[in-house]
Short mmCIF file of N, CA and C in Angstrom, two decimals:
data_model
loop_
_atom_site.label_atom_id
_atom_site.label_comp_id
_atom_site.label_asym_id
_atom_site.label_seq_id
_atom_site.Cartn_x
_atom_site.Cartn_y
_atom_site.Cartn_z
N PHE O 1 -63.38 137.27 -125.01
CA PHE O 1 -64.54 136.28 -125.02
C PHE O 1 -64.01 134.89 -124.71
N ASN O 2 -64.75 134.13 -123.80
CA ASN O 2 -64.18 132.80 -123.50
C ASN O 2 -65.39 131.84 -123.82
N PHE O 3 -65.16 130.76 -124.51
CA PHE O 3 -66.32 129.80 -124.81
C PHE O 3 -65.77 128.38 -124.38
N THR O 4 -66.73 127.52 -124.00
CA THR O 4 -66.42 126.26 -123.53
C THR O 4 -67.09 125.31 -124.64
N GLY O 5 -66.47 124.07 -124.51
CA GLY O 5 -66.78 123.06 -125.49
C GLY O 5 -68.07 122.43 -125.16
N GLY O 6 -68.48 121.48 -126.07
CA GLY O 6 -69.84 120.93 -125.89
C GLY O 6 -70.57 121.09 -127.21
N LEU O 7 -71.86 120.53 -127.37
CA LEU O 7 -72.56 120.52 -128.39
C LEU O 7 -73.41 121.79 -128.59
N ARG O 8 -73.53 122.64 -127.63
CA ARG O 8 -74.38 123.75 -127.70
C ARG O 8 -73.68 125.00 -128.37
N MET O 9 -74.43 125.87 -128.95
CA MET O 9 -74.13 127.03 -129.50
C MET O 9 -74.11 128.17 -128.42
N GLN O 10 -73.20 129.06 -128.47
CA GLN O 10 -73.05 130.04 -127.46
C GLN O 10 -73.12 131.42 -128.01
N ALA O 11 -73.96 132.31 -127.48
CA ALA O 11 -74.21 133.62 -128.03
C ALA O 11 -73.32 134.52 -127.51
N PHE O 12 -73.00 135.57 -128.48
CA PHE O 12 -72.05 136.77 -127.94
C PHE O 12 -72.28 137.86 -129.01
N SER O 13 -71.90 139.09 -128.66
CA SER O 13 -71.77 140.15 -129.55
C SER O 13 -70.54 140.91 -129.38
N PRO O 14 -69.79 141.25 -130.37
CA PRO O 14 -68.51 141.87 -130.09
C PRO O 14 -68.65 143.41 -129.87
N SER O 15 -67.92 143.96 -129.16
CA SER O 15 -68.10 145.41 -128.74
C SER O 15 -67.43 146.29 -129.96
N CYS O 16 -66.72 145.70 -130.83
CA CYS O 16 -66.33 146.44 -132.00
C CYS O 16 -66.08 145.50 -133.17
N ASP O 17 -65.98 146.01 -134.30
CA ASP O 17 -65.78 145.00 -135.46
C ASP O 17 -64.49 144.06 -135.11
N VAL O 18 -64.64 142.82 -135.48
CA VAL O 18 -63.46 141.89 -135.15
C VAL O 18 -63.04 141.42 -136.65
N GLY O 19 -61.93 141.54 -136.99
CA GLY O 19 -61.47 141.17 -138.36
C GLY O 19 -60.66 139.87 -138.44
N ARG O 20 -59.98 139.74 -139.57
CA ARG O 20 -59.38 138.64 -139.88
C ARG O 20 -58.15 138.15 -138.86
N SER O 21 -57.66 139.01 -138.04
CA SER O 21 -56.66 138.66 -137.02
C SER O 21 -57.26 137.54 -136.20
N VAL O 22 -58.52 137.53 -135.95
CA VAL O 22 -59.20 136.58 -135.00
C VAL O 22 -59.57 135.44 -135.96
N ILE O 23 -60.49 135.83 -136.94
CA ILE O 23 -61.20 134.85 -137.77
C ILE O 23 -60.24 134.17 -138.65
N GLY O 24 -59.15 134.75 -139.21
CA GLY O 24 -58.15 133.93 -139.92
C GLY O 24 -57.11 133.27 -139.12
N SER O 25 -57.14 133.22 -137.86
CA SER O 25 -56.11 132.48 -137.06
C SER O 25 -56.17 131.05 -137.14
N THR O 26 -55.03 130.35 -137.07
CA THR O 26 -55.09 128.89 -137.04
C THR O 26 -55.91 128.38 -135.73
N ASP O 27 -55.79 129.11 -134.65
CA ASP O 27 -56.53 128.75 -133.49
C ASP O 27 -58.03 128.63 -133.74
N PHE O 28 -58.55 129.77 -134.38
CA PHE O 28 -59.90 129.87 -134.79
C PHE O 28 -60.34 128.61 -135.76
N GLU O 29 -59.62 128.47 -136.84
CA GLU O 29 -59.85 127.40 -137.66
C GLU O 29 -59.79 126.04 -137.08
N ASP O 30 -58.84 125.81 -136.11
CA ASP O 30 -58.60 124.51 -135.38
C ASP O 30 -59.74 124.20 -134.54
N LYS O 31 -60.48 125.17 -133.95
CA LYS O 31 -61.27 124.97 -132.71
C LYS O 31 -62.72 125.27 -133.09
N VAL O 32 -63.11 126.25 -134.01
CA VAL O 32 -64.47 126.56 -134.22
C VAL O 32 -65.12 125.72 -135.35
N LYS O 33 -66.24 125.24 -135.07
CA LYS O 33 -66.95 124.48 -136.08
C LYS O 33 -67.75 125.57 -136.98
N GLY O 34 -68.25 126.50 -136.35
CA GLY O 34 -69.05 127.38 -137.18
C GLY O 34 -69.52 128.62 -136.46
N ILE O 35 -69.80 129.67 -137.17
CA ILE O 35 -70.35 130.83 -136.72
C ILE O 35 -71.75 131.15 -137.18
N TYR O 36 -72.62 131.51 -136.45
CA TYR O 36 -74.01 131.50 -137.01
C TYR O 36 -74.50 133.00 -136.83
N SER O 37 -75.02 133.63 -137.78
CA SER O 37 -75.54 134.87 -137.80
C SER O 37 -77.00 134.95 -138.40
N TRP O 38 -77.72 135.96 -138.12
CA TRP O 38 -79.08 136.00 -138.63
C TRP O 38 -79.14 136.80 -140.02
N ASP O 39 -79.63 136.08 -141.01
CA ASP O 39 -79.88 136.78 -142.27
C ASP O 39 -81.20 137.45 -142.23
N GLU O 40 -81.13 138.70 -142.18
CA GLU O 40 -82.34 139.52 -141.87
C GLU O 40 -83.36 139.63 -143.24
N THR O 41 -82.67 139.31 -144.31
CA THR O 41 -83.36 139.37 -145.59
C THR O 41 -84.23 138.12 -145.74
N GLU O 42 -83.54 136.90 -145.39
CA GLU O 42 -84.14 135.60 -145.56
C GLU O 42 -84.93 135.16 -144.27
N GLN O 43 -84.60 135.79 -143.23
CA GLN O 43 -85.13 135.62 -141.83
C GLN O 43 -84.89 134.13 -141.48
N VAL O 44 -83.52 133.79 -141.55
CA VAL O 44 -83.06 132.34 -141.16
C VAL O 44 -81.76 132.59 -140.38
N LEU O 45 -81.38 131.58 -139.64
CA LEU O 45 -80.11 131.62 -139.02
C LEU O 45 -79.18 130.91 -139.96
N ALA O 46 -78.14 131.72 -140.35
CA ALA O 46 -77.17 131.29 -141.40
C ALA O 46 -75.94 130.69 -140.81
N ARG O 47 -75.54 129.58 -141.13
CA ARG O 47 -74.34 128.82 -140.67
C ARG O 47 -73.17 129.24 -141.64
N THR O 48 -72.00 129.63 -140.99
CA THR O 48 -70.98 129.88 -141.79
C THR O 48 -69.74 129.04 -141.23
N ILE O 49 -69.13 128.25 -142.01
CA ILE O 49 -68.02 127.42 -141.47
C ILE O 49 -66.63 128.20 -141.82
N PRO O 50 -66.00 128.42 -140.81
CA PRO O 50 -64.76 129.30 -140.92
C PRO O 50 -63.61 128.43 -141.74
N ASP O 51 -63.41 128.75 -142.90
CA ASP O 51 -62.20 128.09 -143.64
C ASP O 51 -61.67 129.12 -144.71
N LEU O 52 -60.91 130.00 -144.06
CA LEU O 52 -60.24 131.03 -144.96
C LEU O 52 -59.34 130.47 -146.02
N TRP O 53 -58.66 129.44 -145.72
CA TRP O 53 -57.66 128.91 -146.69
C TRP O 53 -58.34 128.43 -147.92
N SER O 54 -59.56 127.74 -147.81
CA SER O 54 -60.10 127.31 -149.05
C SER O 54 -61.00 128.45 -149.74
N GLY O 55 -61.20 129.47 -149.05
CA GLY O 55 -62.04 130.68 -149.60
C GLY O 55 -63.47 130.53 -149.51
N THR O 56 -63.86 129.52 -148.71
CA THR O 56 -65.38 129.35 -148.64
C THR O 56 -66.05 130.08 -147.48
N SER O 57 -65.17 130.81 -146.62
CA SER O 57 -65.81 131.43 -145.50
C SER O 57 -66.57 132.63 -146.00
N GLU O 58 -67.88 132.79 -145.58
CA GLU O 58 -68.75 134.02 -145.97
C GLU O 58 -68.44 135.19 -144.96
N ILE O 59 -67.94 134.92 -143.83
CA ILE O 59 -67.73 135.98 -142.80
C ILE O 59 -66.25 136.36 -142.90
N THR O 60 -65.99 137.59 -143.04
CA THR O 60 -64.56 138.02 -143.03
C THR O 60 -64.38 138.97 -141.85
N ASN O 61 -65.48 139.37 -141.17
CA ASN O 61 -65.32 140.01 -139.86
C ASN O 61 -66.65 139.99 -139.17
N LEU O 62 -66.64 140.27 -137.92
CA LEU O 62 -67.94 140.22 -137.01
C LEU O 62 -68.12 141.65 -136.76
N LYS O 63 -69.50 141.99 -136.97
CA LYS O 63 -69.90 143.42 -136.90
C LYS O 63 -70.28 143.72 -135.41
N GLN O 64 -69.92 144.94 -134.99
CA GLN O 64 -70.18 145.45 -133.56
C GLN O 64 -71.69 145.59 -133.19
N ASP O 65 -72.61 145.60 -134.14
CA ASP O 65 -74.01 145.78 -133.89
C ASP O 65 -74.83 144.47 -134.21
N LYS O 66 -74.11 143.30 -134.37
CA LYS O 66 -74.83 142.12 -134.54
C LYS O 66 -74.58 141.18 -133.49
N GLY O 67 -75.44 140.09 -133.36
CA GLY O 67 -75.34 139.12 -132.50
C GLY O 67 -74.92 137.77 -133.10
N TYR O 68 -74.26 136.96 -132.57
CA TYR O 68 -73.70 135.74 -133.13
C TYR O 68 -73.86 134.54 -132.26
N TYR O 69 -73.85 133.37 -132.81
CA TYR O 69 -73.73 132.21 -132.11
C TYR O 69 -72.39 131.52 -132.59
N ILE O 70 -71.62 130.91 -131.69
CA ILE O 70 -70.40 130.21 -132.04
C ILE O 70 -70.64 128.79 -131.60
N ARG O 71 -70.06 127.76 -132.32
CA ARG O 71 -70.05 126.43 -131.90
C ARG O 71 -68.71 125.81 -132.07
N LEU O 72 -68.15 125.18 -131.10
CA LEU O 72 -66.88 124.70 -131.27
C LEU O 72 -66.84 123.29 -131.76
N LYS O 73 -65.73 122.91 -132.22
CA LYS O 73 -65.60 121.51 -132.80
C LYS O 73 -65.63 120.47 -131.74
N ASP O 74 -66.07 119.20 -131.99
CA ASP O 74 -66.12 118.22 -131.12
C ASP O 74 -64.75 118.05 -130.49
N GLY O 75 -64.73 117.70 -129.25
CA GLY O 75 -63.39 117.43 -128.58
C GLY O 75 -62.61 118.71 -128.15
N VAL O 76 -63.14 119.83 -128.51
CA VAL O 76 -62.51 121.15 -128.18
C VAL O 76 -63.12 121.52 -126.75
N ASP O 77 -62.25 121.74 -125.76
CA ASP O 77 -62.63 122.33 -124.48
C ASP O 77 -62.82 123.65 -124.35
N THR O 78 -62.06 124.51 -124.97
CA THR O 78 -62.11 126.04 -124.72
C THR O 78 -61.61 126.78 -126.00
N PHE O 79 -62.24 127.88 -126.28
CA PHE O 79 -61.69 128.85 -127.23
C PHE O 79 -61.91 130.10 -126.75
N SER O 80 -60.83 131.08 -126.88
CA SER O 80 -61.04 132.48 -126.47
C SER O 80 -60.43 133.30 -127.44
N PHE O 81 -60.94 134.67 -127.56
CA PHE O 81 -60.12 135.67 -128.19
C PHE O 81 -60.49 136.98 -127.50
N THR O 82 -59.57 137.96 -127.81
CA THR O 82 -59.59 139.30 -127.17
C THR O 82 -59.80 140.19 -128.33
N GLU O 83 -60.76 141.18 -128.11
CA GLU O 83 -60.98 142.16 -129.09
C GLU O 83 -60.02 143.36 -128.98
N GLU O 84 -59.52 143.86 -130.02
CA GLU O 84 -58.62 145.08 -130.15
C GLU O 84 -59.30 146.08 -130.72
N CYS O 85 -59.93 146.93 -130.00
CA CYS O 85 -60.84 147.92 -130.48
C CYS O 85 -60.24 149.32 -130.81
N ASN O 86 -58.98 149.58 -130.33
CA ASN O 86 -58.21 150.73 -130.50
C ASN O 86 -58.03 151.18 -131.94
N ASP O 87 -57.92 150.41 -132.88
CA ASP O 87 -57.72 150.63 -134.27
C ASP O 87 -58.96 151.32 -135.01
N TYR O 88 -60.06 151.34 -134.31
CA TYR O 88 -61.23 151.63 -134.96
C TYR O 88 -61.57 153.22 -134.69
N PHE O 89 -60.80 153.87 -133.92
CA PHE O 89 -61.09 155.26 -133.52
C PHE O 89 -60.18 156.16 -134.44
N THR O 90 -60.71 157.32 -134.77
CA THR O 90 -60.07 158.34 -135.44
C THR O 90 -60.45 159.67 -134.80
N ALA O 91 -59.94 160.70 -135.07
CA ALA O 91 -60.31 162.11 -134.39
C ALA O 91 -61.71 162.44 -134.73
N SER O 92 -62.27 162.06 -135.90
CA SER O 92 -63.64 162.45 -136.16
C SER O 92 -64.60 161.30 -136.09
N HIS O 93 -64.19 160.05 -135.77
CA HIS O 93 -65.04 158.86 -135.76
C HIS O 93 -64.88 158.12 -134.44
N ASN O 94 -66.03 157.84 -133.84
CA ASN O 94 -66.06 157.00 -132.73
C ASN O 94 -67.11 155.98 -132.99
N PRO O 95 -66.86 154.79 -133.28
CA PRO O 95 -67.74 153.77 -133.78
C PRO O 95 -68.78 153.32 -132.68
N PHE O 96 -68.39 153.68 -131.40
CA PHE O 96 -69.37 153.31 -130.33
C PHE O 96 -70.49 154.29 -130.28
N ASN O 97 -70.47 155.32 -130.97
CA ASN O 97 -71.63 156.21 -130.99
C ASN O 97 -72.55 155.94 -132.07
N GLU O 98 -72.39 154.87 -133.01
CA GLU O 98 -73.17 154.61 -134.14
C GLU O 98 -74.44 153.84 -133.53
N LEU O 99 -75.62 154.22 -134.02
CA LEU O 99 -76.82 153.65 -133.71
C LEU O 99 -76.98 152.26 -134.18
N VAL O 100 -77.53 151.41 -133.56
CA VAL O 100 -77.81 150.05 -134.03
C VAL O 100 -79.15 150.02 -134.69
N SER O 101 -79.23 149.73 -135.99
CA SER O 101 -80.45 149.65 -136.74
C SER O 101 -81.15 148.38 -136.70
N VAL O 102 -82.52 148.36 -136.58
CA VAL O 102 -83.20 147.10 -136.72
C VAL O 102 -84.22 147.18 -137.82
N GLN O 103 -84.50 146.04 -138.56
CA GLN O 103 -85.44 146.10 -139.62
C GLN O 103 -86.67 145.30 -139.22
N GLU O 104 -87.68 145.40 -140.11
CA GLU O 104 -88.95 144.78 -139.76
C GLU O 104 -88.59 143.23 -139.79
N GLY O 105 -89.30 142.53 -138.90
CA GLY O 105 -89.03 141.15 -138.56
C GLY O 105 -88.09 140.91 -137.62
N TRP O 106 -87.44 139.73 -137.54
CA TRP O 106 -86.50 139.41 -136.42
C TRP O 106 -85.14 139.88 -136.70
N ASN O 107 -84.39 140.29 -135.68
CA ASN O 107 -83.03 140.72 -135.84
C ASN O 107 -82.24 140.19 -134.62
N LEU O 108 -81.04 139.77 -134.89
CA LEU O 108 -80.20 139.26 -133.83
C LEU O 108 -79.10 140.30 -133.69
N ILE O 109 -79.18 141.04 -132.58
CA ILE O 109 -78.17 142.35 -132.44
C ILE O 109 -77.44 142.25 -131.28
N GLY O 110 -76.45 143.07 -131.27
CA GLY O 110 -75.69 143.41 -130.12
C GLY O 110 -75.41 144.97 -130.18
N ILE O 111 -74.74 145.48 -129.16
CA ILE O 111 -74.47 146.91 -129.17
C ILE O 111 -73.05 147.21 -129.10
N PRO O 112 -72.59 148.26 -129.81
CA PRO O 112 -71.05 148.67 -129.78
C PRO O 112 -70.78 149.17 -128.44
N GLY O 113 -69.42 149.04 -128.20
CA GLY O 113 -68.86 149.90 -127.06
C GLY O 113 -68.82 148.95 -125.83
N PHE O 114 -68.63 149.59 -124.67
CA PHE O 114 -68.48 148.91 -123.38
C PHE O 114 -69.46 149.35 -122.34
N GLU O 115 -70.40 150.36 -122.76
CA GLU O 115 -71.38 150.88 -121.81
C GLU O 115 -72.85 150.35 -122.23
N ARG O 116 -73.66 150.26 -121.22
CA ARG O 116 -74.98 149.90 -121.53
C ARG O 116 -75.75 150.99 -122.34
N MET O 117 -76.71 150.55 -123.08
CA MET O 117 -77.47 151.42 -124.01
C MET O 117 -79.07 151.08 -123.74
N SER O 118 -79.78 152.23 -123.88
CA SER O 118 -81.24 152.15 -123.72
C SER O 118 -81.77 151.53 -124.98
N ILE O 119 -82.92 150.71 -124.82
CA ILE O 119 -83.49 150.21 -126.13
C ILE O 119 -84.13 151.40 -126.93
N GLU O 120 -84.44 152.55 -126.16
CA GLU O 120 -84.85 153.75 -126.99
C GLU O 120 -83.73 154.27 -127.87
N ASP O 121 -82.52 153.92 -127.73
CA ASP O 121 -81.44 154.37 -128.57
C ASP O 121 -81.35 153.53 -129.85
N LEU O 122 -82.07 152.41 -130.04
CA LEU O 122 -82.19 151.58 -131.24
C LEU O 122 -82.74 152.41 -132.37
N ASN O 123 -82.22 152.23 -133.49
CA ASN O 123 -82.71 152.91 -134.60
C ASN O 123 -83.77 152.11 -135.38
N VAL O 124 -85.09 152.36 -135.16
CA VAL O 124 -86.25 151.76 -135.66
C VAL O 124 -86.79 152.52 -136.69
N GLY O 125 -87.12 151.92 -137.89
CA GLY O 125 -87.75 152.69 -138.97
C GLY O 125 -89.14 153.36 -138.64
N GLU O 126 -89.39 154.41 -139.41
CA GLU O 126 -90.79 155.03 -139.09
C GLU O 126 -91.85 154.14 -139.22
N GLU O 127 -92.91 154.34 -138.39
CA GLU O 127 -94.09 153.54 -138.32
C GLU O 127 -93.78 152.09 -137.98
N LEU O 128 -92.62 151.76 -137.42
CA LEU O 128 -92.38 150.40 -136.92
C LEU O 128 -92.11 150.47 -135.46
N GLU O 129 -92.27 149.38 -134.70
CA GLU O 129 -92.01 149.50 -133.34
C GLU O 129 -91.54 148.06 -132.93
N ILE O 130 -90.69 148.10 -131.80
CA ILE O 130 -90.16 146.85 -131.21
C ILE O 130 -91.46 146.15 -130.44
N THR O 131 -91.77 144.90 -130.83
CA THR O 131 -92.94 144.34 -130.09
C THR O 131 -92.35 143.11 -129.19
N GLU O 132 -91.32 142.74 -129.56
CA GLU O 132 -90.65 141.57 -128.66
C GLU O 132 -89.19 141.83 -128.55
N MET O 133 -88.62 141.46 -127.45
CA MET O 133 -87.16 141.52 -127.23
C MET O 133 -86.80 140.46 -126.23
N TYR O 134 -85.79 139.64 -126.65
CA TYR O 134 -85.29 138.58 -125.64
C TYR O 134 -83.79 138.70 -125.57
N VAL O 135 -83.36 138.43 -124.46
CA VAL O 135 -81.87 138.40 -124.13
C VAL O 135 -81.52 136.92 -124.12
N ILE O 136 -80.28 136.65 -124.64
CA ILE O 136 -79.86 135.14 -124.76
C ILE O 136 -78.91 135.11 -123.48
N LYS O 137 -79.39 134.34 -122.51
CA LYS O 137 -78.62 134.28 -121.22
C LYS O 137 -78.35 132.67 -120.96
N ASP O 138 -77.12 132.38 -120.62
CA ASP O 138 -76.82 130.97 -120.34
C ASP O 138 -77.23 130.14 -121.49
N ASN O 139 -77.23 130.57 -122.72
CA ASN O 139 -77.54 129.94 -124.01
C ASN O 139 -79.03 129.60 -124.01
N ASP O 140 -79.87 130.24 -123.24
CA ASP O 140 -81.30 130.02 -123.34
C ASP O 140 -81.88 131.36 -123.61
N VAL O 141 -83.00 131.39 -124.33
CA VAL O 141 -83.56 132.62 -124.64
C VAL O 141 -84.42 132.96 -123.49
N LYS O 142 -84.37 134.16 -122.92
CA LYS O 142 -85.08 134.67 -121.76
C LYS O 142 -85.69 136.00 -122.12
N GLU O 143 -87.01 136.18 -122.01
CA GLU O 143 -87.61 137.45 -121.99
C GLU O 143 -87.50 138.10 -120.59
N SER O 144 -87.03 139.37 -120.62
CA SER O 144 -86.88 139.96 -119.21
C SER O 144 -87.21 141.37 -119.03
N GLY O 145 -88.31 141.79 -119.90
CA GLY O 145 -88.69 143.28 -119.63
C GLY O 145 -87.52 144.14 -119.83
N ILE O 146 -86.83 143.85 -120.94
CA ILE O 146 -85.48 144.55 -121.16
C ILE O 146 -85.76 146.07 -121.40
N THR O 147 -85.02 146.90 -120.81
CA THR O 147 -85.01 148.32 -121.01
C THR O 147 -83.62 148.78 -121.39
N MET O 148 -82.65 148.17 -120.94
CA MET O 148 -81.19 148.48 -121.20
C MET O 148 -80.49 147.22 -121.88
N LEU O 149 -79.64 147.55 -122.86
CA LEU O 149 -78.82 146.50 -123.53
C LEU O 149 -77.45 146.59 -122.97
N GLU O 150 -76.92 145.41 -122.74
CA GLU O 150 -75.55 145.26 -122.27
C GLU O 150 -74.49 144.80 -123.29
N PRO O 151 -73.37 145.30 -123.37
CA PRO O 151 -72.28 144.92 -124.29
C PRO O 151 -71.94 143.57 -124.05
N GLY O 152 -71.67 142.94 -125.24
CA GLY O 152 -71.14 141.49 -125.19
C GLY O 152 -72.24 140.47 -125.15
N LYS O 153 -73.51 140.96 -124.95
CA LYS O 153 -74.65 140.04 -125.01
C LYS O 153 -75.39 140.16 -126.35
N ALA O 154 -76.06 139.05 -126.76
CA ALA O 154 -76.78 138.98 -128.00
C ALA O 154 -78.29 139.05 -127.59
N TYR O 155 -79.09 139.73 -128.48
CA TYR O 155 -80.60 140.00 -128.31
C TYR O 155 -81.23 139.62 -129.57
N TRP O 156 -82.47 139.01 -129.27
CA TRP O 156 -83.43 138.75 -130.42
C TRP O 156 -84.43 139.88 -130.26
N VAL O 157 -84.60 140.66 -131.39
CA VAL O 157 -85.53 141.71 -131.43
C VAL O 157 -86.60 141.52 -132.62
N PHE O 158 -87.89 141.61 -132.21
CA PHE O 158 -88.81 141.62 -133.27
C PHE O 158 -89.49 142.95 -133.52
N VAL O 159 -89.48 143.41 -134.77
CA VAL O 159 -90.04 144.67 -135.19
C VAL O 159 -91.11 144.56 -136.21
N GLU O 160 -92.21 145.17 -135.94
CA GLU O 160 -93.34 145.16 -136.87
C GLU O 160 -93.99 146.55 -136.96
#
């Protein structure tokens, strides 16, 4: 992932869980002002300031089925990181085959893996349905009659 500086938040979704090797790095702490994720219980965008050394960081890893916004610190031109997904596979477990679950209300999601996924493959609770879906493109929310989800992108999904 490559992010550019400025005042705007940039949306992304990791293809696999990203742990402390990225979030706990000095480069991350020096360049990232905050990671934002959706609190599905409270239905608010929650800001988390990365500060592992003081123990105040609420995020210890980024989940493969969630969408996030990242904001760089003032004066930072670029920040990038590379996912290392190989550690997540075992003979009996492929995390890319796990369904993405959505709850009633708004959800900020992404998809696992490196292949496109149909919206029909989302795990929606009984008697619920997806009524709105937006892809975040060029840091603007766009509705686009989405039928397929792409890895690396974040999506707003409303379920009722």
